[in-house]
mmCIF file of C-alpha atoms in Angstrom:
data_model
loop_
_atom_site.group_PDB
_atom_site.id
_atom_site.type_symbol
_atom_site.label_atom_id
_atom_site.label_comp_id
_atom_site.label_asym_id
_atom_site.label_seq_id
_atom_site.Cartn_x
_atom_site.Cartn_y
_atom_site.Cartn_z
ATOM 1 C CA UNK E 1 128.797 48.314 127.519
ATOM 2 C CA UNK E 2 126.673 45.576 126.179
ATOM 3 C CA UNK E 3 126.523 47.001 122.953
ATOM 4 C CA UNK E 4 130.218 47.895 122.667
ATOM 5 C CA UNK E 5 130.520 44.506 124.101
ATOM 6 C CA UNK E 6 128.668 42.832 121.422
ATOM 7 C CA UNK E 7 130.214 45.414 118.577
ATOM 8 C CA UNK E 8 133.715 43.934 119.891
ATOM 9 C CA UNK E 9 133.116 40.411 119.806
ATOM 10 C CA UNK E 10 131.534 40.830 116.477
ATOM 11 C CA UNK E 11 134.502 42.347 115.077
ATOM 12 C CA UNK E 12 136.598 39.708 115.986
ATOM 13 C CA UNK E 13 134.630 37.140 114.541
ATOM 14 C CA UNK E 14 135.603 38.971 111.358
ATOM 15 C CA UNK E 15 132.313 40.717 110.596
ATOM 16 C CA UNK E 16 131.538 44.595 109.654
ATOM 17 C CA UNK E 17 130.359 46.468 112.255
ATOM 18 C CA UNK E 18 129.016 50.346 112.761
ATOM 19 C CA UNK E 19 127.663 51.102 115.837
ATOM 20 C CA UNK E 20 125.273 54.244 115.916
ATOM 21 C CA UNK E 21 125.202 56.103 118.933
ATOM 22 C CA UNK E 22 125.268 59.786 119.753
ATOM 23 C CA UNK E 23 126.342 60.127 122.888
ATOM 24 C CA UNK E 24 128.841 56.978 123.719
ATOM 25 C CA UNK E 25 129.091 56.148 127.511
ATOM 26 C CA UNK E 26 126.219 58.775 128.333
ATOM 27 C CA UNK E 27 123.536 56.005 129.703
ATOM 28 C CA UNK E 28 123.252 53.939 132.557
ATOM 29 C CA UNK E 29 126.860 52.922 132.671
ATOM 30 C CA UNK E 30 127.897 56.501 133.292
ATOM 31 C CA UNK E 31 126.212 56.530 136.837
ATOM 32 C CA UNK E 32 126.648 52.661 137.500
ATOM 33 C CA UNK E 33 128.913 51.732 140.408
ATOM 34 C CA UNK E 34 130.200 48.629 138.414
ATOM 35 C CA UNK E 35 129.542 45.823 141.133
ATOM 36 C CA UNK E 36 130.177 42.102 139.767
ATOM 37 C CA UNK E 37 127.893 40.358 142.030
ATOM 38 C CA UNK E 38 125.778 37.116 141.216
ATOM 39 C CA UNK E 39 125.486 36.356 144.785
ATOM 40 C CA UNK E 40 124.736 39.307 146.624
ATOM 41 C CA UNK E 41 122.279 40.392 143.610
ATOM 42 C CA UNK E 42 120.491 36.642 143.800
ATOM 43 C CA UNK E 43 117.151 37.265 145.128
ATOM 44 C CA UNK E 44 114.231 35.240 145.332
ATOM 45 C CA UNK E 45 112.007 33.741 142.409
ATOM 46 C CA UNK E 46 115.027 34.416 140.037
ATOM 47 C CA UNK E 47 116.592 31.143 139.688
ATOM 48 C CA UNK E 48 117.249 31.846 135.943
ATOM 49 C CA UNK E 49 118.198 35.394 136.166
ATOM 50 C CA UNK E 50 120.731 33.968 138.658
ATOM 51 C CA UNK E 51 122.588 31.229 136.830
ATOM 52 C CA UNK E 52 122.879 33.660 134.271
ATOM 53 C CA UNK E 53 124.639 36.230 136.678
ATOM 54 C CA UNK E 54 126.896 33.089 137.846
ATOM 55 C CA UNK E 55 128.012 32.059 134.437
ATOM 56 C CA UNK E 56 128.606 35.655 133.315
ATOM 57 C CA UNK E 57 130.670 36.743 136.335
ATOM 58 C CA UNK E 58 132.815 33.442 136.161
ATOM 59 C CA UNK E 59 133.729 34.965 132.119
ATOM 60 C CA UNK E 60 134.351 38.136 134.092
ATOM 61 C CA UNK E 61 138.494 37.630 135.125
ATOM 62 C CA UNK E 62 139.415 36.101 131.380
ATOM 63 C CA UNK E 63 137.126 39.131 129.755
ATOM 64 C CA UNK E 64 138.990 41.459 131.883
ATOM 65 C CA UNK E 65 142.346 40.231 130.914
ATOM 66 C CA UNK E 66 141.587 40.216 127.279
ATOM 67 C CA UNK E 67 140.091 43.652 127.012
ATOM 68 C CA UNK E 68 142.937 45.177 129.118
ATOM 69 C CA UNK E 69 145.212 43.788 126.806
ATOM 70 C CA UNK E 70 143.379 44.886 123.860
ATOM 71 C CA UNK E 71 142.546 48.471 124.570
ATOM 72 C CA UNK E 72 145.434 49.266 126.722
ATOM 73 C CA UNK E 73 142.712 51.022 129.338
ATOM 74 C CA UNK E 74 142.808 49.707 133.168
ATOM 75 C CA UNK E 75 139.568 49.078 133.799
ATOM 76 C CA UNK E 76 139.640 49.009 137.746
ATOM 77 C CA UNK E 77 138.974 45.112 137.926
ATOM 78 C CA UNK E 78 139.209 44.390 141.754
ATOM 79 C CA UNK E 79 138.662 41.135 143.688
ATOM 80 C CA UNK E 80 138.914 41.502 146.877
ATOM 81 C CA UNK E 81 134.882 40.139 147.494
ATOM 82 C CA UNK E 82 132.091 42.216 149.176
ATOM 83 C CA UNK E 83 130.718 41.952 152.990
ATOM 84 C CA UNK E 84 126.995 42.161 153.122
ATOM 85 C CA UNK E 85 126.227 43.868 156.607
ATOM 86 C CA UNK E 86 123.428 44.816 158.480
ATOM 87 C CA UNK E 87 123.602 47.768 161.138
ATOM 88 C CA UNK E 88 120.464 46.803 163.670
ATOM 89 C CA UNK E 89 118.903 43.316 164.471
ATOM 90 C CA UNK E 90 116.116 43.994 162.232
ATOM 91 C CA UNK E 91 118.727 44.738 159.599
ATOM 92 C CA UNK E 92 120.481 41.409 160.509
ATOM 93 C CA UNK E 93 117.404 39.473 160.401
ATOM 94 C CA UNK E 94 116.452 40.874 156.910
ATOM 95 C CA UNK E 95 120.006 40.024 155.398
ATOM 96 C CA UNK E 96 120.046 36.590 157.005
ATOM 97 C CA UNK E 97 116.962 35.472 155.212
ATOM 98 C CA UNK E 98 118.731 36.469 151.929
ATOM 99 C CA UNK E 99 121.893 34.464 153.014
ATOM 100 C CA UNK E 100 119.721 31.820 153.762
ATOM 101 C CA UNK E 101 118.403 31.802 150.333
ATOM 102 C CA UNK E 102 121.553 31.939 149.065
ATOM 103 C CA UNK E 103 123.373 29.481 150.576
ATOM 104 C CA UNK E 104 119.996 27.231 149.486
ATOM 105 C CA UNK E 105 121.297 27.672 145.573
ATOM 106 C CA UNK E 106 124.810 26.805 147.262
ATOM 107 C CA UNK E 107 126.235 30.275 146.326
ATOM 108 C CA UNK E 108 129.394 31.115 148.115
ATOM 109 C CA UNK E 109 128.376 33.561 151.176
ATOM 110 C CA UNK E 110 129.656 32.716 154.203
ATOM 111 C CA UNK E 111 128.099 34.713 157.812
ATOM 112 C CA UNK E 112 130.489 36.128 159.909
ATOM 113 C CA UNK E 113 130.710 37.221 163.189
ATOM 114 C CA UNK E 114 131.044 40.891 164.131
ATOM 115 C CA UNK E 115 134.515 40.604 165.430
ATOM 116 C CA UNK E 116 135.234 38.772 162.076
ATOM 117 C CA UNK E 117 133.948 41.546 160.064
ATOM 118 C CA UNK E 118 135.866 44.331 161.964
ATOM 119 C CA UNK E 119 139.040 42.367 161.378
ATOM 120 C CA UNK E 120 138.443 42.226 157.782
ATOM 121 C CA UNK E 121 137.233 45.880 157.721
ATOM 122 C CA UNK E 122 138.502 48.378 160.767
ATOM 123 C CA UNK E 123 136.438 51.004 159.393
ATOM 124 C CA UNK E 124 132.954 49.461 159.764
ATOM 125 C CA UNK E 125 130.860 50.784 162.683
ATOM 126 C CA UNK E 126 130.915 48.905 165.972
ATOM 127 C CA UNK E 127 127.177 49.150 165.868
ATOM 128 C CA UNK E 128 127.028 46.817 163.263
ATOM 129 C CA UNK E 129 125.455 43.887 164.679
ATOM 130 C CA UNK E 130 127.247 41.116 161.797
ATOM 131 C CA UNK E 131 127.500 40.333 158.137
ATOM 132 C CA UNK E 132 128.672 37.785 155.843
ATOM 133 C CA UNK E 133 131.273 37.584 152.983
ATOM 134 C CA UNK E 134 130.647 36.895 149.498
ATOM 135 C CA UNK E 135 134.581 36.173 148.060
ATOM 136 C CA UNK E 136 133.076 35.703 144.416
ATOM 137 C CA UNK E 137 131.606 39.219 144.073
ATOM 138 C CA UNK E 138 133.545 41.527 142.521
ATOM 139 C CA UNK E 139 134.053 45.161 140.692
ATOM 140 C CA UNK E 140 135.362 47.139 137.941
ATOM 141 C CA UNK E 141 134.825 50.797 136.842
ATOM 142 C CA UNK E 142 132.188 51.221 134.246
ATOM 143 C CA UNK E 143 133.601 54.303 133.053
ATOM 144 C CA UNK E 144 136.918 52.910 132.485
ATOM 145 C CA UNK E 145 134.967 50.047 130.903
ATOM 146 C CA UNK E 146 133.445 51.773 128.142
ATOM 147 C CA UNK E 147 136.481 53.565 127.553
ATOM 148 C CA UNK E 148 138.048 50.383 127.146
ATOM 149 C CA UNK E 149 135.335 48.889 124.882
ATOM 150 C CA UNK E 150 135.275 51.527 122.888
ATOM 151 C CA UNK E 151 138.977 51.331 122.103
ATOM 152 C CA UNK E 152 139.128 47.611 121.734
ATOM 153 C CA UNK E 153 136.244 47.674 119.154
ATOM 154 C CA UNK E 154 137.453 50.478 117.121
ATOM 155 C CA UNK E 155 141.218 48.909 117.294
ATOM 156 C CA UNK E 156 139.023 45.957 115.928
ATOM 157 C CA UNK E 157 137.462 47.480 113.099
ATOM 158 C CA UNK E 158 134.359 48.606 114.681
ATOM 159 C CA UNK E 159 133.097 51.922 113.025
ATOM 160 C CA UNK E 160 130.947 54.552 115.176
ATOM 161 C CA UNK E 161 128.883 56.806 113.601
ATOM 162 C CA UNK E 162 127.574 59.606 115.896
ATOM 163 C CA UNK E 163 124.276 60.051 115.130
ATOM 164 C CA UNK E 164 120.796 59.210 116.903
ATOM 165 C CA UNK E 165 118.639 56.276 115.549
ATOM 166 C CA UNK E 166 115.095 57.613 115.674
ATOM 167 C CA UNK E 167 113.322 54.310 113.981
ATOM 168 C CA UNK E 168 115.140 50.753 112.766
ATOM 169 C CA UNK E 169 113.806 51.773 109.401
ATOM 170 C CA UNK E 170 116.803 54.247 109.297
ATOM 171 C CA UNK E 171 119.557 51.271 109.918
ATOM 172 C CA UNK E 172 120.802 49.309 106.511
ATOM 173 C CA UNK E 173 122.541 46.057 107.465
ATOM 174 C CA UNK E 174 121.918 42.457 107.711
ATOM 175 C CA UNK E 175 121.811 42.153 111.800
ATOM 176 C CA UNK E 176 120.534 44.827 113.703
ATOM 177 C CA UNK E 177 121.263 44.608 117.663
ATOM 178 C CA UNK E 178 119.474 46.874 119.792
ATOM 179 C CA UNK E 179 121.366 47.921 122.751
ATOM 180 C CA UNK E 180 120.014 50.875 124.033
ATOM 181 C CA UNK E 181 118.923 50.642 127.653
ATOM 182 C CA UNK E 182 116.035 52.810 128.114
ATOM 183 C CA UNK E 183 115.822 53.711 124.644
ATOM 184 C CA UNK E 184 114.537 50.050 123.545
ATOM 185 C CA UNK E 185 111.258 50.905 124.388
ATOM 186 C CA UNK E 186 110.823 53.011 121.540
ATOM 187 C CA UNK E 187 112.536 51.404 118.914
ATOM 188 C CA UNK E 188 111.473 47.935 119.394
ATOM 189 C CA UNK E 189 107.909 48.468 121.437
ATOM 190 C CA UNK E 190 109.499 45.966 124.248
ATOM 191 C CA UNK E 191 108.650 46.456 128.031
ATOM 192 C CA UNK E 192 111.790 48.209 128.923
ATOM 193 C CA UNK E 193 110.527 51.115 131.328
ATOM 194 C CA UNK E 194 113.317 53.568 133.550
ATOM 195 C CA UNK E 195 113.922 52.983 136.450
ATOM 196 C CA UNK E 196 115.528 56.285 138.635
ATOM 197 C CA UNK E 197 118.992 55.489 140.743
ATOM 198 C CA UNK E 198 120.694 58.271 142.342
ATOM 199 C CA UNK E 199 124.206 57.507 143.109
ATOM 200 C CA UNK E 200 126.900 59.516 145.114
ATOM 201 C CA UNK E 201 130.512 59.525 144.476
ATOM 202 C CA UNK E 202 132.885 60.690 147.409
ATOM 203 C CA UNK E 203 136.467 60.894 147.600
ATOM 204 C CA UNK E 204 138.793 60.127 150.574
ATOM 205 C CA UNK E 205 140.780 62.966 152.295
ATOM 206 C CA UNK E 206 144.542 63.631 151.056
ATOM 207 C CA UNK E 207 144.211 62.029 148.464
ATOM 208 C CA UNK E 208 144.833 58.300 149.461
ATOM 209 C CA UNK E 209 142.902 55.119 149.105
ATOM 210 C CA UNK E 210 139.662 54.686 150.875
ATOM 211 C CA UNK E 211 139.836 53.475 154.535
ATOM 212 C CA UNK E 212 138.637 50.513 153.402
ATOM 213 C CA UNK E 213 139.262 47.768 150.664
ATOM 214 C CA UNK E 214 135.848 45.643 150.237
ATOM 215 C CA UNK E 215 133.041 46.133 148.512
ATOM 216 C CA UNK E 216 130.343 47.058 151.357
ATOM 217 C CA UNK E 217 126.645 46.034 150.691
ATOM 218 C CA UNK E 218 124.183 46.520 153.751
ATOM 219 C CA UNK E 219 121.030 47.519 155.469
ATOM 220 C CA UNK E 220 121.267 50.849 158.010
ATOM 221 C CA UNK E 221 117.910 51.042 159.864
ATOM 222 C CA UNK E 222 116.234 49.050 157.014
ATOM 223 C CA UNK E 223 117.516 51.704 154.363
ATOM 224 C CA UNK E 224 119.695 49.150 151.822
ATOM 225 C CA UNK E 225 122.972 50.765 150.523
ATOM 226 C CA UNK E 226 125.878 49.778 148.588
ATOM 227 C CA UNK E 227 129.765 50.971 149.155
ATOM 228 C CA UNK E 228 132.187 50.840 146.411
ATOM 229 C CA UNK E 229 136.207 51.868 146.865
ATOM 230 C CA UNK E 230 138.421 52.572 144.073
ATOM 231 C CA UNK E 231 141.947 52.841 143.865
ATOM 232 C CA UNK E 232 141.833 56.242 143.103
ATOM 233 C CA UNK E 233 140.135 57.540 146.295
ATOM 234 C CA UNK E 234 136.872 57.331 145.234
ATOM 235 C CA UNK E 235 133.901 55.753 146.783
ATOM 236 C CA UNK E 236 130.683 55.351 145.403
ATOM 237 C CA UNK E 237 127.511 55.435 147.219
ATOM 238 C CA UNK E 238 124.070 54.493 145.897
ATOM 239 C CA UNK E 239 121.548 53.752 144.871
ATOM 240 C CA UNK E 240 117.924 54.950 145.079
ATOM 241 C CA UNK E 241 115.185 52.740 143.373
ATOM 242 C CA UNK E 242 112.666 55.115 141.969
ATOM 243 C CA UNK E 243 109.978 54.129 139.406
ATOM 244 C CA UNK E 244 110.113 57.731 137.887
ATOM 245 C CA UNK E 245 111.918 58.674 134.561
ATOM 246 C CA UNK E 246 113.579 61.831 135.404
ATOM 247 C CA UNK E 247 117.238 62.267 136.474
ATOM 248 C CA UNK E 248 117.077 64.902 139.113
ATOM 249 C CA UNK E 249 119.147 64.963 142.077
ATOM 250 C CA UNK E 250 117.066 65.363 145.227
ATOM 251 C CA UNK E 251 117.711 66.298 149.049
ATOM 252 C CA UNK E 252 115.921 63.158 150.108
ATOM 253 C CA UNK E 253 118.095 60.926 148.078
ATOM 254 C CA UNK E 254 121.522 62.347 148.837
ATOM 255 C CA UNK E 255 120.166 62.449 152.505
ATOM 256 C CA UNK E 256 119.204 58.997 152.401
ATOM 257 C CA UNK E 257 122.413 57.517 151.083
ATOM 258 C CA UNK E 258 124.580 59.924 153.404
ATOM 259 C CA UNK E 259 123.039 58.768 156.362
ATOM 260 C CA UNK E 260 122.558 54.762 155.116
ATOM 261 C CA UNK E 261 126.871 54.936 154.111
ATOM 262 C CA UNK E 262 128.191 56.874 157.426
ATOM 263 C CA UNK E 263 125.862 54.929 159.981
ATOM 264 C CA UNK E 264 128.221 51.875 158.358
ATOM 265 C CA UNK E 265 131.262 53.157 158.082
ATOM 266 C CA UNK E 266 131.688 56.682 160.014
ATOM 267 C CA UNK E 267 134.677 57.929 158.469
ATOM 268 C CA UNK E 268 132.807 59.057 155.532
ATOM 269 C CA UNK E 269 131.820 61.948 157.601
ATOM 270 C CA UNK E 270 135.198 63.377 156.314
ATOM 271 C CA UNK E 271 135.071 62.260 153.062
ATOM 272 C CA UNK E 272 134.624 64.955 150.164
ATOM 273 C CA UNK E 273 131.444 64.998 147.684
ATOM 274 C CA UNK E 274 132.431 65.129 144.268
ATOM 275 C CA UNK E 275 129.538 63.910 142.559
ATOM 276 C CA UNK E 276 125.692 63.564 142.905
ATOM 277 C CA UNK E 277 123.832 62.007 140.283
ATOM 278 C CA UNK E 278 120.936 60.082 138.823
ATOM 279 C CA UNK E 279 120.680 58.039 136.236
ATOM 280 C CA UNK E 280 117.887 55.256 134.794
ATOM 281 C CA UNK E 281 118.169 51.512 134.820
ATOM 282 C CA UNK E 282 116.217 49.816 131.992
ATOM 283 C CA UNK E 283 113.858 47.502 133.625
ATOM 284 C CA UNK E 284 111.535 44.590 132.497
ATOM 285 C CA UNK E 285 108.460 43.692 134.131
ATOM 286 C CA UNK E 286 110.485 40.660 135.266
ATOM 287 C CA UNK E 287 113.428 42.093 135.876
ATOM 288 C CA UNK E 288 115.247 39.762 133.562
ATOM 289 C CA UNK E 289 117.237 40.945 130.760
ATOM 290 C CA UNK E 290 115.895 40.948 126.684
ATOM 291 C CA UNK E 291 117.998 39.311 125.108
ATOM 292 C CA UNK E 292 117.347 38.056 121.488
ATOM 293 C CA UNK E 293 115.443 37.687 118.012
ATOM 294 C CA UNK E 294 112.107 40.416 118.233
ATOM 295 C CA UNK E 295 109.086 37.815 117.587
ATOM 296 C CA UNK E 296 108.370 38.101 113.203
ATOM 297 C CA UNK E 297 112.085 39.987 112.702
ATOM 298 C CA UNK E 298 114.687 37.511 113.030
ATOM 299 C CA UNK E 299 117.280 40.530 111.400
ATOM 300 C CA UNK E 300 116.529 42.953 114.664
ATOM 301 C CA UNK E 301 117.951 41.176 117.747
ATOM 302 C CA UNK E 302 117.526 42.870 121.449
ATOM 303 C CA UNK E 303 120.120 42.926 124.110
ATOM 304 C CA UNK E 304 118.584 45.365 126.831
ATOM 305 C CA UNK E 305 116.710 45.429 129.799
ATOM 306 C CA UNK E 306 119.709 44.307 132.047
ATOM 307 C CA UNK E 307 118.458 46.574 135.088
ATOM 308 C CA UNK E 308 121.035 46.245 137.943
ATOM 309 C CA UNK E 309 122.749 43.608 136.283
ATOM 310 C CA UNK E 310 124.067 45.463 132.865
ATOM 311 C CA UNK E 311 127.842 45.437 134.274
ATOM 312 C CA UNK E 312 127.871 41.963 135.304
ATOM 313 C CA UNK E 313 125.990 40.217 132.223
ATOM 314 C CA UNK E 314 128.009 42.388 129.647
ATOM 315 C CA UNK E 315 130.327 39.192 129.118
ATOM 316 C CA UNK E 316 127.678 36.474 128.585
ATOM 317 C CA UNK E 317 125.274 38.790 126.712
ATOM 318 C CA UNK E 318 128.236 39.790 124.030
ATOM 319 C CA UNK E 319 129.221 35.986 123.799
ATOM 320 C CA UNK E 320 125.688 34.845 123.116
ATOM 321 C CA UNK E 321 124.283 37.252 120.951
ATOM 322 C CA UNK E 322 127.589 37.014 118.693
ATOM 323 C CA UNK E 323 127.197 33.648 118.933
ATOM 324 C CA UNK E 324 123.695 33.684 117.400
ATOM 325 C CA UNK E 325 124.614 36.305 114.597
ATOM 326 C CA UNK E 326 127.338 34.151 113.456
ATOM 327 C CA UNK E 327 125.581 31.074 113.494
ATOM 328 C CA UNK E 328 122.306 31.505 113.626
ATOM 329 C CA UNK E 329 121.764 28.690 116.188
ATOM 330 C CA UNK E 330 120.945 30.216 119.282
ATOM 331 C CA UNK E 331 122.526 28.871 122.812
ATOM 332 C CA UNK E 332 119.965 27.438 125.145
ATOM 333 C CA UNK E 333 120.559 29.585 127.903
ATOM 334 C CA UNK E 334 118.990 32.432 125.586
ATOM 335 C CA UNK E 335 115.677 30.810 126.165
ATOM 336 C CA UNK E 336 114.361 32.338 129.289
ATOM 337 C CA UNK E 337 115.192 35.740 128.396
ATOM 338 C CA UNK E 338 113.604 36.173 124.966
ATOM 339 C CA UNK E 339 111.752 38.522 123.551
ATOM 340 C CA UNK E 340 108.925 36.846 122.920
ATOM 341 C CA UNK E 341 108.170 35.630 126.842
ATOM 342 C CA UNK E 342 106.101 38.573 127.160
ATOM 343 C CA UNK E 343 103.598 37.324 124.144
ATOM 344 C CA UNK E 344 104.436 36.122 120.773
ATOM 345 C CA UNK E 345 100.663 37.469 119.754
ATOM 346 C CA UNK E 346 102.139 41.292 120.341
ATOM 347 C CA UNK E 347 102.362 43.625 117.391
ATOM 348 C CA UNK E 348 105.669 44.782 117.543
ATOM 349 C CA UNK E 349 106.829 47.941 115.839
#
């Protein structure tokens, strides 16, 4: 989505754009749940990243409307908000520690009593000890998003060349944007590593919608899990975080996710398991994206390393990169995320 959004925005500004991709839509976005969570994913010590998440989330309503109109594709954008819950007393204590930090940043998250939680979502287990609501944390369907971005980009004149790029020297362009996820490491030498995530997709019985409306993020006996309901009846359950580069689905991963999910929402035991899949998030040493020109190579821009945040950061990344390409002037918001933060003395290939 990051690459296609940049291509679309550049084409809108009158640039000739070619996307090189041998398997469009087959990367992390095909596995991602699509949570737009600037609040629930604001973690300790990540102030600059949190500010970028908040800025991009604020652009999502307009971005979603514009994209739907340009592509004619329903991208599954939903605004019911997110509930963050704790199953046990220890789970709730851990959640409260993070809420206190988020509230200290003046982010919109409000603690709720168990009765208030169940008034919002009766499907929650009676054992849930408490939680909070983040009303501005929304969701989108990443698979529909990629399809919509590709359609909008191609309608704007973007050309797709369905071939793999083995080296940047193969690309003949005034400006090359590397938005290749984990593949950016081999192309640029940037410190982008694969972080494996296993994800499940369930389907509600009878073809109806799931029995809950909000995204539910929580802890169940110290195990973090999220549940993302779709209008189609699908529920996305995720995700493991593993420092490894394979995409095998393991019995342990499935067991961990299903146990935590059904502890929070017991009715899920009756849902059909329709997919178990694993993908590779592009992680970086500081968990923040890498956006901007490579040192010594002003004609090569990186837009990668978004780790858990690729979907929510799509609008702001596209806007910042496009503006840099068109004007040559970097927005100050890019400063914390440029490639040279990892050492200007490095030799980049």
